[in-house]
């Protein structure tokens, strides 16, 4: 049997590789600088807990994560992946999945001892959730750590489309302003009816922001949110018919695939704007491009696409469209928040404590 | 008002132009070559009793002096920095502007400029359109907007509207104004330098006066710093533009979102290649709805004056 060679750590209480140095907390009363020594949680052999990876760690996360966990790297083995997994199955209880690498049924079937999957994204459409539920495998996602940034980006995309920010920035940089004299008018945001699809952590933050601009919020969600005073629609078409803007912030599941389709776009209408920061497949992309080309809807702001990094080239010539390469959450705060959440979820799992951001069934 | 002579200084609102043309005897200043503008004005001076102007071409001393019958100047803007107010005061000429109808639009623009600069949305749009997105996995980080301290220079109608919006992003609000405002919870700073030193996003939304000329100078930009972002939705002359370019190029200022320039429509080309700026062609109030509302306010003010009713939005 091929063993993945790991450095041996002897059974001594405090070990250099397990020391975590914490700076004194801001509220510390002690006038002298104190360093707190915290022992990382160990498994029964005095080693750091073992976590399976399906792709390499983000370089930025590697140092921190390796202070707390040991990692199993299947691609470094000469064995084919499924054989490697089966060979190590007994020691694998946790899997860290950097999105969007898939965790599919065949991978899961090689891991009979798997109890926890920690994902790094808000969306978990790349994980076989049915199989995880069936086997009682706990799955955690990114919780709220990205939500502010995602909401900011959605608002930025919307106002950009309405007020033609990116298009007129290009206009100025091309030197056309002195020649053409002015740029075509945009459209007012205040008073617009904004239909939010998916009123979760991100959607509710989008709503709060847009209310301050004088928008009226409507929504469709799997469940109603009675504590929020927004009008609920059980049907996306009906929502679109009463909206000037649709903002897609829901999860991609079998049910929500191509949720925004021809009927919805038609109902939204010729001045309507669609903003998508969810997943590309939430929208029938071919249909969206056709509707934009034919003026069935008024504009779109898209951070995600059905087949990234491929973007329908027809969109490149449209000034009523704003395009972005799937980076609604790329800020230092979101990334460090994510790193901390990943560490905290894994530690909670290995300590037998409740997970911080489990996905409920 | 059919025989009323109105001088219109610059073609920026076709709805306003056609309404004026329909209702009055309209003289279009831009139809005269620049060197003979004053002659053009003088030749029609007998019938011109009103001037309609805007931030691009205003009503300066020369124009006012050439119009002995001038009674009212209506600017299609909230700023009146392009009108010689002293002359108007001396001659008893009424002046109106277009406040309130453009407050929301301009405040919206300030916020979207901040998000655009910090989150690099126009840059992303450009990147995708160029066909540069060839592989997933570019994790270049941008600057978070939510929660950053926003410093507002000029807490008037527009500044207050900006603050309300920024608060929805959990941004702490601080401000500097000519005088401290009694009914706000925002922290006041007695000068713009301290304001800049204590915020991450500095938004210029005050009026242009001799005191606020180049109020954002090199010192202020250095105080705002390499992580700071400057947003100008006021007037080009609020910011020392040549210092702005140096600060951006040298990395002493983190970024800038600019809707107004000192020599608009000429924008310094050094800015074109920078990825930490967003440059707009004075679109502050440029929506279909707002432009119409501004035009209606100009027309309403003129109508009120010439039918001896109280002006709707007088400045003087």
XYZ file of C-alpha atoms in Angstrom, chain B residues 8-270:
263
model
C -29.842 79.797 -24.960
C -26.115 79.359 -24.359
C -25.368 75.674 -25.025
C -27.204 72.746 -26.681
C -27.417 70.142 -23.961
C -31.112 69.464 -23.559
C -33.063 68.987 -26.740
C -36.400 68.845 -24.938
C -35.697 72.240 -23.346
C -34.525 73.645 -26.634
C -37.623 72.582 -28.527
C -39.930 73.884 -25.801
C -38.175 77.242 -25.722
C -38.293 77.365 -29.499
C -42.006 76.631 -29.445
C -42.897 79.173 -26.801
C -40.430 82.016 -27.294
C -38.205 83.760 -29.765
C -35.121 81.630 -29.269
C -31.558 82.723 -30.002
C -28.967 79.944 -29.993
C -25.577 81.263 -28.944
C -23.678 78.326 -30.459
C -24.862 79.236 -33.927
C -22.488 82.166 -33.894
C -18.773 81.486 -34.366
C -16.904 81.932 -31.053
C -15.147 85.142 -32.055
C -18.381 86.915 -32.945
C -20.513 85.691 -30.056
C -20.790 89.100 -28.391
C -21.710 90.742 -31.698
C -24.401 88.113 -32.157
C -25.724 88.868 -28.694
C -25.647 92.627 -29.176
C -27.467 92.400 -32.480
C -30.451 90.802 -30.737
C -30.072 92.643 -27.433
C -33.254 94.627 -27.941
C -35.448 91.572 -27.629
C -33.499 89.359 -25.249
C -34.952 89.521 -21.753
C -33.919 86.044 -20.501
C -30.844 83.838 -20.649
C -30.981 80.052 -20.237
C -27.563 78.621 -19.472
C -25.832 75.558 -17.961
C -22.530 74.500 -16.343
C -20.694 74.472 -19.671
C -21.503 77.948 -20.960
C -22.853 80.314 -18.324
C -23.701 83.994 -18.170
C -20.531 85.927 -17.472
C -20.002 89.697 -17.137
C -19.551 90.200 -20.897
C -22.804 88.513 -21.771
C -24.731 90.321 -19.048
C -23.268 93.705 -20.058
C -24.292 93.098 -23.674
C -27.950 92.624 -22.686
C -29.442 95.857 -21.291
C -32.947 94.353 -21.246
C -31.966 91.221 -19.364
C -34.359 90.439 -16.492
C -33.725 86.801 -15.586
C -31.055 84.123 -15.914
C -32.190 80.503 -15.526
C -29.479 77.901 -15.327
C -30.231 74.260 -16.080
C -28.101 73.075 -13.147
C -27.950 73.469 -9.404
C -24.485 75.074 -9.531
C -24.410 78.812 -10.286
C -20.631 79.211 -10.499
C -20.812 80.121 -14.188
C -23.067 83.133 -13.540
C -21.656 86.497 -12.526
C -23.818 86.897 -9.446
C -22.320 90.272 -8.481
C -23.385 91.735 -11.830
C -26.850 90.289 -11.357
C -27.087 91.788 -7.914
C -26.017 95.217 -9.219
C -28.561 95.167 -12.038
C -31.371 93.502 -10.139
C -31.396 90.519 -12.491
C -33.196 87.449 -11.108
C -31.366 84.122 -11.101
C -32.902 80.636 -10.845
C -31.352 77.168 -10.741
C -32.652 73.565 -10.689
C -32.168 72.181 -7.173
C -33.798 69.024 -5.783
C -34.829 67.463 -9.090
C -31.280 66.266 -9.649
C -30.357 65.452 -6.046
C -31.091 61.715 -6.271
C -29.382 61.275 -9.618
C -26.227 62.995 -8.505
C -26.103 61.138 -5.203
C -26.625 57.835 -7.031
C -23.702 58.726 -9.249
C -21.398 59.449 -6.325
C -22.051 56.012 -4.849
C -21.753 54.096 -8.110
C -18.500 55.918 -8.842
C -17.103 54.810 -5.485
C -18.145 51.185 -6.072
C -16.889 51.289 -9.674
C -13.462 52.562 -8.666
C -13.016 50.337 -5.647
C -14.443 47.152 -7.151
C -13.019 47.917 -10.593
C -16.237 47.203 -12.467
C -15.461 49.226 -15.639
C -12.061 47.565 -15.681
C -13.680 44.117 -15.498
C -16.084 45.045 -18.274
C -13.183 46.182 -20.427
C -11.191 43.028 -19.612
C -14.017 40.752 -20.716
C -14.817 42.735 -23.866
C -11.185 42.573 -24.953
C -11.385 38.807 -24.853
C -8.804 38.671 -22.052
C -10.779 36.231 -19.899
C -9.239 32.985 -21.018
C -8.946 30.977 -17.834
C -10.716 30.722 -14.537
C -8.517 31.332 -11.529
C -7.367 34.919 -11.642
C -7.864 35.940 -8.021
C -6.850 39.566 -8.203
C -8.532 41.272 -5.269
C -10.355 44.600 -5.344
C -11.215 46.984 -2.522
C -14.314 46.406 -0.432
C -16.749 49.323 -0.324
C -19.170 48.343 2.477
C -18.112 49.542 5.877
C -15.509 52.027 4.663
C -15.611 55.512 6.200
C -17.077 58.018 3.776
C -16.080 61.672 4.131
C -18.501 64.135 2.563
C -17.281 67.566 1.596
C -20.379 69.735 1.595
C -23.376 68.342 3.456
C -26.080 70.089 1.454
C -28.994 68.413 -0.308
C -26.752 66.226 -2.446
C -24.285 65.489 0.349
C -27.126 64.412 2.646
C -28.560 62.141 -0.042
C -25.121 60.588 -0.539
C -24.808 59.974 3.202
C -28.194 58.252 3.367
C -27.176 55.861 0.594
C -23.724 55.147 2.023
C -25.287 54.338 5.388
C -27.154 51.438 3.754
C -23.704 49.965 3.060
C -22.819 50.331 6.771
C -20.356 53.115 5.936
C -19.609 55.453 8.839
C -20.207 59.039 7.671
C -18.086 62.065 8.487
C -18.236 65.489 6.874
C -16.912 68.980 6.498
C -19.128 71.884 5.560
C -18.984 75.671 5.817
C -20.859 75.284 9.077
C -21.695 72.380 11.324
C -25.196 70.993 10.683
C -27.363 70.818 13.819
C -29.583 67.865 12.953
C -27.189 65.139 11.981
C -25.403 62.372 13.858
C -22.471 62.459 11.469
C -19.127 63.574 12.866
C -18.067 67.050 11.782
C -14.480 67.938 10.954
C -13.465 71.607 10.975
C -11.360 71.396 7.836
C -11.001 69.291 4.717
C -7.501 68.082 5.608
C -8.665 66.387 8.802
C -11.675 65.050 6.948
C -9.421 63.453 4.335
C -7.108 62.002 6.967
C -10.016 60.240 8.650
C -11.898 58.701 5.756
C -11.267 56.194 3.018
C -13.644 57.638 0.441
C -13.756 61.433 0.058
C -16.733 62.746 -1.905
C -16.821 66.336 -3.168
C -20.376 67.651 -3.180
C -20.118 71.315 -2.290
C -20.723 74.354 -4.468
C -17.890 76.034 -6.315
C -16.980 79.402 -4.843
C -13.684 81.310 -4.602
C -13.156 79.611 -1.217
C -13.607 76.085 -2.567
C -11.469 76.551 -5.663
C -8.863 73.727 -5.546
C -10.074 72.785 -2.089
C -8.806 69.287 -2.817
C -5.112 70.014 -3.231
C -1.930 67.977 -2.921
C -1.991 68.003 0.864
C -5.554 66.744 0.993
C -4.808 63.984 -1.502
C -1.757 62.896 0.507
C -3.918 62.841 3.637
C -6.463 60.665 1.861
C -3.551 58.442 0.939
C -2.596 55.352 -1.067
C -5.677 53.456 0.164
C -7.998 56.396 -0.258
C -10.402 57.147 -3.085
C -11.474 60.605 -4.264
C -14.897 61.047 -5.863
C -15.644 64.365 -7.570
C -19.211 65.079 -8.601
C -18.926 68.809 -7.929
C -16.951 70.940 -10.327
C -13.621 70.308 -12.010
C -12.126 73.331 -10.260
C -12.724 71.794 -6.835
C -9.708 69.566 -7.448
C -6.176 70.579 -8.433
C -6.159 68.397 -11.518
C -2.433 68.406 -12.226
C -1.752 67.366 -8.625
C -4.426 64.689 -8.949
C -2.649 63.136 -11.913
C 0.689 63.115 -10.086
C -0.841 61.649 -6.936
C -2.492 58.840 -8.905
C 0.497 58.042 -11.076
C 2.860 58.061 -8.087
C 0.553 55.924 -5.976
C 0.097 58.548 -3.267
C -3.659 58.438 -3.903
C -5.377 55.053 -4.181
C -7.972 55.882 -6.797
C -10.391 58.441 -8.200
C -13.845 58.587 -9.734
C -14.242 61.849 -11.626
C -17.323 63.230 -13.359
C -16.086 66.798 -13.773
C -12.847 68.203 -15.160
C -11.173 71.590 -15.196
C -11.147 71.830 -18.990
C -14.078 69.618 -19.902
C -14.523 68.031 -22.409
C -10.735 67.788 -22.449
C -9.542 65.141 -20.014
C -5.798 64.790 -19.356
C -4.617 61.795 -21.342
C -2.357 60.664 -18.507
